[in-house]
Short mmCIF file of C-alpha atoms in Angstrom, two decimals:
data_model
loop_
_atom_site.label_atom_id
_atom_site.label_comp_id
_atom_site.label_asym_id
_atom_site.label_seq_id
_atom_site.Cartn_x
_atom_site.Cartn_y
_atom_site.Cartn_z
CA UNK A 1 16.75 -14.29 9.55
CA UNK A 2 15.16 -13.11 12.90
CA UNK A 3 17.18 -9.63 12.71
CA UNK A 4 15.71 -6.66 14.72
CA UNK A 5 15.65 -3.45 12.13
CA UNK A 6 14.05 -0.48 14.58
CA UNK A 7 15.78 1.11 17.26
CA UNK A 8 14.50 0.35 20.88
CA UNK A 9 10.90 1.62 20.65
CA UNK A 10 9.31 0.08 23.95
CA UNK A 11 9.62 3.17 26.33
CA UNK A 12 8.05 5.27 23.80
CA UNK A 13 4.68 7.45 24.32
CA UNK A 14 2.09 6.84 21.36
CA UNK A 15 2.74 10.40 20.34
CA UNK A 16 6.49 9.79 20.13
CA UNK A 17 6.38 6.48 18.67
CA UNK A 18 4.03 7.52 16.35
CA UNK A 19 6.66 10.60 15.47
CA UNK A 20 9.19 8.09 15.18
CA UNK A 21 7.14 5.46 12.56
CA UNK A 22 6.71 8.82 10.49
CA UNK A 23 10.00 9.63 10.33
CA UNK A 24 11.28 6.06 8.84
CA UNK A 25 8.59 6.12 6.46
CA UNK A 26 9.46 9.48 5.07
CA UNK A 27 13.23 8.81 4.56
CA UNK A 28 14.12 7.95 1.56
CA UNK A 29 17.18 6.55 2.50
CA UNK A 30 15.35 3.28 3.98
CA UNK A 31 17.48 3.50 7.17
CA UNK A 32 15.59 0.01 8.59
CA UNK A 33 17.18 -1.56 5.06
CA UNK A 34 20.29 -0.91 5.59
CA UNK A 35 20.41 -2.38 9.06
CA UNK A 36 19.18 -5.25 7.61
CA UNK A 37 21.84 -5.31 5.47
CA UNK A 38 24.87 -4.22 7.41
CA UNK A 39 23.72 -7.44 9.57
CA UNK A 40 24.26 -9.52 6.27
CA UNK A 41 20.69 -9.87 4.73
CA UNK A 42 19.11 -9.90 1.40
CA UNK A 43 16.31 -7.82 0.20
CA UNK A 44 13.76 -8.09 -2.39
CA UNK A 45 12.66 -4.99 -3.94
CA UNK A 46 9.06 -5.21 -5.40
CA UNK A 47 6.56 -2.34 -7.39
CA UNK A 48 2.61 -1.67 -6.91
CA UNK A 49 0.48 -2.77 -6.30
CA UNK A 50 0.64 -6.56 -5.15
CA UNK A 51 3.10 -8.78 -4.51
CA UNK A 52 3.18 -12.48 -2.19
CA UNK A 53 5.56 -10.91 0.16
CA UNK A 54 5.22 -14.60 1.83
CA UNK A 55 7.68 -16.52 -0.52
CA UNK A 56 10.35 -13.82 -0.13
CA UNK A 57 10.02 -14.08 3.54
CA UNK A 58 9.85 -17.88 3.88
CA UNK A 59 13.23 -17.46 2.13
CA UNK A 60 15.08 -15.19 4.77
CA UNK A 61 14.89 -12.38 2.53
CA UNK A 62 13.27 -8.91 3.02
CA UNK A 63 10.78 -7.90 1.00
CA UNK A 64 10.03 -4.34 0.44
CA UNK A 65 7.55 -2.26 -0.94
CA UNK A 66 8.86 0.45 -3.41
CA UNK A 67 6.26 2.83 -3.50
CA UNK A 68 8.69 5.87 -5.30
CA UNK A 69 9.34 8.53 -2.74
CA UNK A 70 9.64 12.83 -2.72
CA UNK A 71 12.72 12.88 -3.64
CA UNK A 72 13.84 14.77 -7.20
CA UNK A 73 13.93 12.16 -10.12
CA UNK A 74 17.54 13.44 -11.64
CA UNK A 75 18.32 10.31 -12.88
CA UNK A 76 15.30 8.63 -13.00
CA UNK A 77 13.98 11.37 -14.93
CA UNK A 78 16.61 10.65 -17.86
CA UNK A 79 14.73 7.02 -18.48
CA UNK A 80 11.10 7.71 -18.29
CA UNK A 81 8.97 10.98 -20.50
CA UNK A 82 8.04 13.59 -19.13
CA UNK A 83 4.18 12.52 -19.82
CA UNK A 84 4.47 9.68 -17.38
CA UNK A 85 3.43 9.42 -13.98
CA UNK A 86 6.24 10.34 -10.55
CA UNK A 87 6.28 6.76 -9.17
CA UNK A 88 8.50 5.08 -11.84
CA UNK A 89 11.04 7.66 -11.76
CA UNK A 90 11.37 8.33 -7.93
CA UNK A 91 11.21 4.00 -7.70
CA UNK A 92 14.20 4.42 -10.30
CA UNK A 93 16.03 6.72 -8.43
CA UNK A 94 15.75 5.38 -4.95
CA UNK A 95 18.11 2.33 -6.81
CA UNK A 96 19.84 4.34 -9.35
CA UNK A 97 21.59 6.72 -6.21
CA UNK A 98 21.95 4.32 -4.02
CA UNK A 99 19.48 5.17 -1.57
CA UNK A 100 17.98 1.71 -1.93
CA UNK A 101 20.05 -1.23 -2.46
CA UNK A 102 18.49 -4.59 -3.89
CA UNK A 103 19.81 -8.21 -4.61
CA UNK A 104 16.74 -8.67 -7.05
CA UNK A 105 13.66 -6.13 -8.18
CA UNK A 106 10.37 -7.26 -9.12
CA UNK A 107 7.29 -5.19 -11.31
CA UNK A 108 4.18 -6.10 -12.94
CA UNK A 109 2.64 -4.59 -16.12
CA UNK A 110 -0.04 -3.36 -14.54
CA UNK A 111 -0.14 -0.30 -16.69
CA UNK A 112 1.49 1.18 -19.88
CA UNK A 113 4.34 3.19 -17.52
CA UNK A 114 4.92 0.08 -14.66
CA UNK A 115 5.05 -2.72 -18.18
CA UNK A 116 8.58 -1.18 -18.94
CA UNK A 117 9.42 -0.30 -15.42
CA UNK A 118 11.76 -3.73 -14.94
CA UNK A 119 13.09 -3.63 -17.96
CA UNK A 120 14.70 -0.23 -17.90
CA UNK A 121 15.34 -0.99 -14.35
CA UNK A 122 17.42 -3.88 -15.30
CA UNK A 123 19.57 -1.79 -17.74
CA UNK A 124 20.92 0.09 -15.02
CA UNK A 125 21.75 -2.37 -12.10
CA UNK A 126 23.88 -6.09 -12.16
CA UNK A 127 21.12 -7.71 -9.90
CA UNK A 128 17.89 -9.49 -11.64
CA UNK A 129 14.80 -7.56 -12.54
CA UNK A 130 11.44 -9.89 -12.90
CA UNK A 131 7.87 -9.29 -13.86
CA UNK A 132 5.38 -10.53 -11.96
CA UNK A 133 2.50 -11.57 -14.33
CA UNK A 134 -0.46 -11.59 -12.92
CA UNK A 135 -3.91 -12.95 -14.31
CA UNK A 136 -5.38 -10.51 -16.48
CA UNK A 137 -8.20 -12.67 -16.08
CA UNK A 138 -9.00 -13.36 -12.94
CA UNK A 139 -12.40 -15.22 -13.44
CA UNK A 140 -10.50 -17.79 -15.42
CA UNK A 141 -10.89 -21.24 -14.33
CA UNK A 142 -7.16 -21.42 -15.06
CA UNK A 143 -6.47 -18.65 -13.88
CA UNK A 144 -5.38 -20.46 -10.00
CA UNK A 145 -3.73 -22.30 -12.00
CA UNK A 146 -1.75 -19.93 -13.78
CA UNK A 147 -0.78 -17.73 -11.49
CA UNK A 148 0.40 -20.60 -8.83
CA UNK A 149 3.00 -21.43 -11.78
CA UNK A 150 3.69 -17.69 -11.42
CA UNK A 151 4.38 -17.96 -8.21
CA UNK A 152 6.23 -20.98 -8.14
CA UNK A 153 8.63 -19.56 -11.30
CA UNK A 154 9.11 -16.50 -8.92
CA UNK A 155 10.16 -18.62 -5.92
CA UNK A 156 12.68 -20.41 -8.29
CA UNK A 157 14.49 -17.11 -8.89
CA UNK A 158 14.19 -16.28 -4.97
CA UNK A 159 15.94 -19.32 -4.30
CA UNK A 160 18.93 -18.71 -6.39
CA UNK A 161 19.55 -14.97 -4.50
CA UNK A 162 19.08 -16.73 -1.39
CA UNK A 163 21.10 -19.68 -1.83
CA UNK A 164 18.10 -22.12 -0.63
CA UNK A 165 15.63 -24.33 -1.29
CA UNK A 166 12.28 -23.15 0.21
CA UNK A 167 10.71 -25.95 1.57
CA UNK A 168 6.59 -25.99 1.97
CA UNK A 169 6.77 -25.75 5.61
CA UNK A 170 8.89 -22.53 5.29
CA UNK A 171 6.01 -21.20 3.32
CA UNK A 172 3.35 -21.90 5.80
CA UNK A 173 5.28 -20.23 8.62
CA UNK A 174 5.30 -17.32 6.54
CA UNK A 175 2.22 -17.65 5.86
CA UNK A 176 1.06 -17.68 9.47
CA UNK A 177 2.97 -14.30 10.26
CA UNK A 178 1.56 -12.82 7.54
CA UNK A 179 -2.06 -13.95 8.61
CA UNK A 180 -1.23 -12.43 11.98
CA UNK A 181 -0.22 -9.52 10.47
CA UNK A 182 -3.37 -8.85 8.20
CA UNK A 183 -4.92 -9.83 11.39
CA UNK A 184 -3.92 -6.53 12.97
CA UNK A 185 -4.48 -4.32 10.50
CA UNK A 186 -7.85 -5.68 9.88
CA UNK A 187 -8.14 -4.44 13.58
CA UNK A 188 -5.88 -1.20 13.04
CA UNK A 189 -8.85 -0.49 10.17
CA UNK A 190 -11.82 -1.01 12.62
CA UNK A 191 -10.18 1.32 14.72
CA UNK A 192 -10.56 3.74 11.70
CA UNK A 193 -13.86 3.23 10.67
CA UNK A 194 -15.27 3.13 14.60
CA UNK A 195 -13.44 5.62 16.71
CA UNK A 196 -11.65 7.88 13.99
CA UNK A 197 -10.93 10.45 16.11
CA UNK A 198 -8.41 7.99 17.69
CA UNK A 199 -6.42 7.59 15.03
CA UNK A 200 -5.98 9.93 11.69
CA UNK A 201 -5.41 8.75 8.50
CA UNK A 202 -1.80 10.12 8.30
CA UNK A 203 -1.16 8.07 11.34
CA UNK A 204 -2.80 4.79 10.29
CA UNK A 205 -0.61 5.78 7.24
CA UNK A 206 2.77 5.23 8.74
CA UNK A 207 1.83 2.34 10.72
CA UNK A 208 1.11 0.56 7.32
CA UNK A 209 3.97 1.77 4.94
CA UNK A 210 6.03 1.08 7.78
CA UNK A 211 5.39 -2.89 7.40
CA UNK A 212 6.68 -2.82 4.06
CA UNK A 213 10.29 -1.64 5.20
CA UNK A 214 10.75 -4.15 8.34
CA UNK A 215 10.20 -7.85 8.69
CA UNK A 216 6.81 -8.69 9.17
CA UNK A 217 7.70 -10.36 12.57
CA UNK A 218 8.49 -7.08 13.35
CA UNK A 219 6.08 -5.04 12.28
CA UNK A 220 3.60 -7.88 14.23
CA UNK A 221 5.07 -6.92 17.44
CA UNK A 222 4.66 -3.13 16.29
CA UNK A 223 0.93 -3.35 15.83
CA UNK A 224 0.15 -5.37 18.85
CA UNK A 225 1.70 -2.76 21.48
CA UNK A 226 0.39 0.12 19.50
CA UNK A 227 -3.49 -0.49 18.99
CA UNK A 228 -3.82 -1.54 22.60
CA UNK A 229 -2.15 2.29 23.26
CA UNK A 230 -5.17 3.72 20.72
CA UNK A 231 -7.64 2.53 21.53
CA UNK A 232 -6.78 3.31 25.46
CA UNK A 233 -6.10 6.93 23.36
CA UNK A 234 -7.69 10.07 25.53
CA UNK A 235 -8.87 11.97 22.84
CA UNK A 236 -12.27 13.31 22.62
CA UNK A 237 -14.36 13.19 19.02
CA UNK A 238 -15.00 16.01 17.45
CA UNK A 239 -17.98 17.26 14.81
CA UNK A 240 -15.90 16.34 11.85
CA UNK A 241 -17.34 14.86 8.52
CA UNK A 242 -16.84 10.87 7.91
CA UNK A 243 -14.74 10.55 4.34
CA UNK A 244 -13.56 7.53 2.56
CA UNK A 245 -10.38 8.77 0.16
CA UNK A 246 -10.23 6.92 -3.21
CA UNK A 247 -7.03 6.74 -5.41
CA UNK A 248 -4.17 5.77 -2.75
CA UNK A 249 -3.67 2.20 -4.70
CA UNK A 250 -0.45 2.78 -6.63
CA UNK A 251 1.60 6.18 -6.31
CA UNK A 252 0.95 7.60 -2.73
CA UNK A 253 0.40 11.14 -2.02
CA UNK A 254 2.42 12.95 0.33
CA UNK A 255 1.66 12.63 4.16
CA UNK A 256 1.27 16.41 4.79
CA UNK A 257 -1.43 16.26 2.30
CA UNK A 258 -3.06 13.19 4.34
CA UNK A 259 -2.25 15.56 7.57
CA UNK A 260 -4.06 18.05 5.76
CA UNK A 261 -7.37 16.13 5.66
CA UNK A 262 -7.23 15.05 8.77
CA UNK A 263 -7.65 18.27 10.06
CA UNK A 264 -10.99 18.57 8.84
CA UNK A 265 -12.79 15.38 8.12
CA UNK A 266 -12.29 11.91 9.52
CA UNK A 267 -10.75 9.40 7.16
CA UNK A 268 -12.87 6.27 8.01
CA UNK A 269 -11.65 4.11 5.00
CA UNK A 270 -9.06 4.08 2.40
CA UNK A 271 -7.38 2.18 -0.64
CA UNK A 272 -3.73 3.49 0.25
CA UNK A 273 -0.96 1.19 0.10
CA UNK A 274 -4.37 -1.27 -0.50
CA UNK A 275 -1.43 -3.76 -1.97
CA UNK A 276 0.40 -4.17 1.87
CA UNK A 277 -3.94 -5.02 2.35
CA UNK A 278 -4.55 -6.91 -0.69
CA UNK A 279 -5.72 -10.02 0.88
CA UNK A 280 -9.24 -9.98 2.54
CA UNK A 281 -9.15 -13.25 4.78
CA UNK A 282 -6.32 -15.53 6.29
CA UNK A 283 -4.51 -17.75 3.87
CA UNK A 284 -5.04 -21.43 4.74
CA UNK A 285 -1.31 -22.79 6.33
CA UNK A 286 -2.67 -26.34 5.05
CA UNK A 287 -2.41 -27.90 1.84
CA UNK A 288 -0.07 -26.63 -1.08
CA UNK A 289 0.80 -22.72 -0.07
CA UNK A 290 1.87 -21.67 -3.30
CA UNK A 291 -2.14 -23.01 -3.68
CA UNK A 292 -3.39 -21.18 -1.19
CA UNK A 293 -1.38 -17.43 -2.11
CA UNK A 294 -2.86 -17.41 -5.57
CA UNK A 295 -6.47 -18.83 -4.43
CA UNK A 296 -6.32 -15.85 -1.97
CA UNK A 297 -5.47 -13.13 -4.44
CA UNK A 298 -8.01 -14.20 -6.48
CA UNK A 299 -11.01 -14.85 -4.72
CA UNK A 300 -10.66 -13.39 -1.32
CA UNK A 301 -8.65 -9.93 -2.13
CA UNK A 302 -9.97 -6.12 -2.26
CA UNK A 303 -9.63 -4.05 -5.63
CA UNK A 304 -7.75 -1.60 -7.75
CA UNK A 305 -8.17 -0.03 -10.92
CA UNK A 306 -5.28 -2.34 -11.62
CA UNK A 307 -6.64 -5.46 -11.55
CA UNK A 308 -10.09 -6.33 -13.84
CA UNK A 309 -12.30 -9.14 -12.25
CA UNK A 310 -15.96 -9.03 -13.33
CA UNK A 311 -17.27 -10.22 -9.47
CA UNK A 312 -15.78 -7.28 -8.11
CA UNK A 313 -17.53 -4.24 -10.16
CA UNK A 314 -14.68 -1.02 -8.97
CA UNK A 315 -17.88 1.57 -8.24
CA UNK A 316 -19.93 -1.07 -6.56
CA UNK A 317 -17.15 -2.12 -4.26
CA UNK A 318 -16.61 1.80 -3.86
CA UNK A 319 -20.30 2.07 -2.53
CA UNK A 320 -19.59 -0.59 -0.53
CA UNK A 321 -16.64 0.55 1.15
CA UNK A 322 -18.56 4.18 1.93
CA UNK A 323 -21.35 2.17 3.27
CA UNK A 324 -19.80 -0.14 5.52
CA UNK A 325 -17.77 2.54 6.97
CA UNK A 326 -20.31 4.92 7.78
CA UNK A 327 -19.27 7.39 5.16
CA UNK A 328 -21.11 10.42 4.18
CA UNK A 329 -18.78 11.44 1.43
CA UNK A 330 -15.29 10.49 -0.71
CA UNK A 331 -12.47 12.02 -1.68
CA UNK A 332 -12.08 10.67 -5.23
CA UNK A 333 -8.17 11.46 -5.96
CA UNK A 334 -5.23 10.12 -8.76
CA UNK A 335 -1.97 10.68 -9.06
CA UNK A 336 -1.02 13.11 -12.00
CA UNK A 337 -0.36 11.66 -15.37
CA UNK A 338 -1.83 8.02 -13.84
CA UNK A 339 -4.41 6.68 -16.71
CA UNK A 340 -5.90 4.07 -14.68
CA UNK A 341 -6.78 6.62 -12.08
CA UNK A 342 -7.83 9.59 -13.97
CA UNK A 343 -10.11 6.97 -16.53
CA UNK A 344 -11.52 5.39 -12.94
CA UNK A 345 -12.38 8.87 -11.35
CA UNK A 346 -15.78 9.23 -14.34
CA UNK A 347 -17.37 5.82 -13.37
CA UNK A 348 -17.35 6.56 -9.50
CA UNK A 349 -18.40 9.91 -9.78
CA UNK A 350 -20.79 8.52 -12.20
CA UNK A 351 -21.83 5.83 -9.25
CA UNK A 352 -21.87 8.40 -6.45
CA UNK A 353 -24.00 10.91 -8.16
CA UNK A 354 -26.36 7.94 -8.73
CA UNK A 355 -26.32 7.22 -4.99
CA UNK A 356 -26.57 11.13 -4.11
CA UNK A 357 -23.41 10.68 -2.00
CA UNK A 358 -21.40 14.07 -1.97
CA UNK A 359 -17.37 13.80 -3.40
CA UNK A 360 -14.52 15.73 -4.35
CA UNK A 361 -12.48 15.48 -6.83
CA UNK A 362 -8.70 15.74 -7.04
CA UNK A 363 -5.09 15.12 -8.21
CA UNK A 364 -1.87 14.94 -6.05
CA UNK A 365 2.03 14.28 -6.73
CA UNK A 366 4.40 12.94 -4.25
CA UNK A 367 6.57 15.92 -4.40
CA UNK A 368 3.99 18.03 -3.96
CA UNK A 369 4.68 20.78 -1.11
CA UNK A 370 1.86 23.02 -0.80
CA UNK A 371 -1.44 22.15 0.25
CA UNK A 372 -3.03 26.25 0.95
CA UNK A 373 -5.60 25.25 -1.76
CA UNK A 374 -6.61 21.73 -1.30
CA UNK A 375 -7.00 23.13 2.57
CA UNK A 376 -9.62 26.01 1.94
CA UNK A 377 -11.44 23.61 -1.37
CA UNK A 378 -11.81 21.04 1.06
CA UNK A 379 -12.80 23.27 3.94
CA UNK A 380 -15.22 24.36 1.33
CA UNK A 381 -17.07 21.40 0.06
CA UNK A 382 -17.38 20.02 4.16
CA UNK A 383 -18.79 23.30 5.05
CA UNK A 384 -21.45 23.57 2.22
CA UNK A 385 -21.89 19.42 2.90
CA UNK A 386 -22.66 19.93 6.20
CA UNK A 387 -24.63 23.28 6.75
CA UNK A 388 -26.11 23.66 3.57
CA UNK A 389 -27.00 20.11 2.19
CA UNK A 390 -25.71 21.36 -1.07
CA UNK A 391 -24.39 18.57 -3.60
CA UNK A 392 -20.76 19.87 -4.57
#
């Protein structure tokens, strides 16, 4: 649709463009949506933790990651128990008081809370609510198969809210914007793991979540002014503890608690919003695209506790991620009430005891608003970590 959603950014410092960046991501009012629909466009609402953003763009729609937000759940709270995890109810309520306004919502079942999440979703609203059924078995040799038809099914229904066929070529332009874009953040990542003291994780935060609220040819031209502007950044490293944080794949914890660590350890690596980062490599813009999407998210993607594939072992590809980034500890964290979190935390502690590599263990909430405790605990385990060489 080519429509510009952020206000004129290009005299901005870092430090104030940075501010800015933070600001739209914390608003729950999705101020960037609604200027992309005041100008007439059509937006695609989709749930954790991956989604082929491509075919929604390729249609002149804007996709957008729901991600619930800390807001209070007063409606939302009406659909789901009180045993269930934040996300689905803050999602909920971002479209049930009109903060967030959708011409179609897609989820996928990838737990017992986010199975019914569409369908109580669609009780509520007149616009269509999908599921997006991904392989359960990902080392299938249908499984490509399978989940191209997926795909293909979804783009049918895209098609109808956009009035528009969407042609194969459309889908490799997308394609190519989007390979751009994981391009950058591939680089915004290495700027993590090598010089972390130029750029905190609640920083590198915003500058991801924001890509998920603005058109990707947006958020392209984002990137590439910023990490030029970091990595010219004046600021001098400190003695500060390299950390990779663990449990950032579906609900998100709140950026002041992400602020918090950052003022004590360097956040090198990360699984946060890891769905906006699914895909590992560029998606060939030859051959069928549809193809080439489900290809990618099967055998060139990162990993969740989500998603079960037998070549990608979760506390191997934990190890992995501390040891390529230089790590000398984790944060291993889950959202309350999240099963697939909590049940993941035993088998990495399990693998990082093994390995003798120090973590620390905890649980977060969106709405959370203090963060005293996790401050001094985390203070805490660096300190002993560092000085004493005890194992916490």
């Amino acid at each position: 649709m080519g429509t510009d959603v952020l206000d004129d950014w290009g005299d901005l410092a870092l430090d104030d463009l940075l501010r800015h960046c933070r600001d739209l991501v914390e608003d729950p009012d999705y101020p960037t949506v609604r200027r992309w629909r005041d100008a007439g466009g059509k937006v695609v609402g989709h749930f954790e933790v991956y989604f082929p953003e491509e075919i929604v763009s390729a249609a002149g729609l804007l996709p957008v990651k729901i991600h619930g937000a800390p807001i209070e759940a007063r409606q939302g709270d009406a659909h789901f128990g009180s045993n269930l995890c934040s996300i689905v109810k803050t999602s909920l309520e971002l479209a049930l008081s009109g903060r967030l306004e959708l011409e179609m919502f897609v989820s996928h079942p990838i737990c017992d809370t986010a199975r019914n999440l569409a369908a109580v979703w669609g009780r509520n609203v007149s616009y269509p609510c999908e599921i997006l059924y991904l392989p359960q078995n990902a080392t299938s040799r249908s499984a490509a198969t399978y989940l191209r038809g997926e795909y293909q099914r979804l783009q049918r229904g895209i098609e109808e809210i956009a009035g528009r066929t969407v042609s194969d070529d459309d889908l490799r332009r997308a394609i190519a914007v989007y390979n751009e874009n994981r391009r950058l953040l591939r680089r915004l990542y290495e700027i993590k793991r090598e010089t972390p003291w130029l750029l905190p994780v609640d920083e590198a935060y915003v500058l991801v979540a924001l890509g998920g609220r603005i058109p990707r040819e947006e958020h392209n031209r984002l990137l590439s002014a910023v990490l030029p502007m970091l990595e010219q950044r004046g600021t001098a490293p400190q003695d500060r503890m390299r950390i990779v944080f663990e449990g950032g794949f579906c609900e998100q914890p709140p950026l002041d608690l992400l602020t918090t660590i950052a003022q004590s350890s360097y956040v090198v690596d990360d699984d946060l919003l890891i769905g906006l980062r699914w895909l590992s490599e560029d998606v060939p813009t030859d051959g069928d695209p549809l193809a080439n999407l489900a290809t990618a998210y099967l055998d060139h993607s990162s990993y969740s506790p989500v998603q079960h594939d037998d070549r990608k072992p979760k506390e191997e590809m934990l190890l992995r991620r501390i040891r390529e980034s230089g790590a000398g500890a984790a944060i291993i964290s889950a959202a309350k009430m999240c099963e697939p979190g909590l049940d993941e935390q035993v088998p990495y502690v399990r693998a990082l005891e093994a390995e003798g590599i120090p973590y620390f263990v905890n649980e977060f909430e969106e709405n959370m608003t203090s963060f005293d405790s996790l401050q001094i605990q985390l203070e805490t385990f660096i300190e002993n970590v560092l000085f004493a060489g005890a194992e916490v």
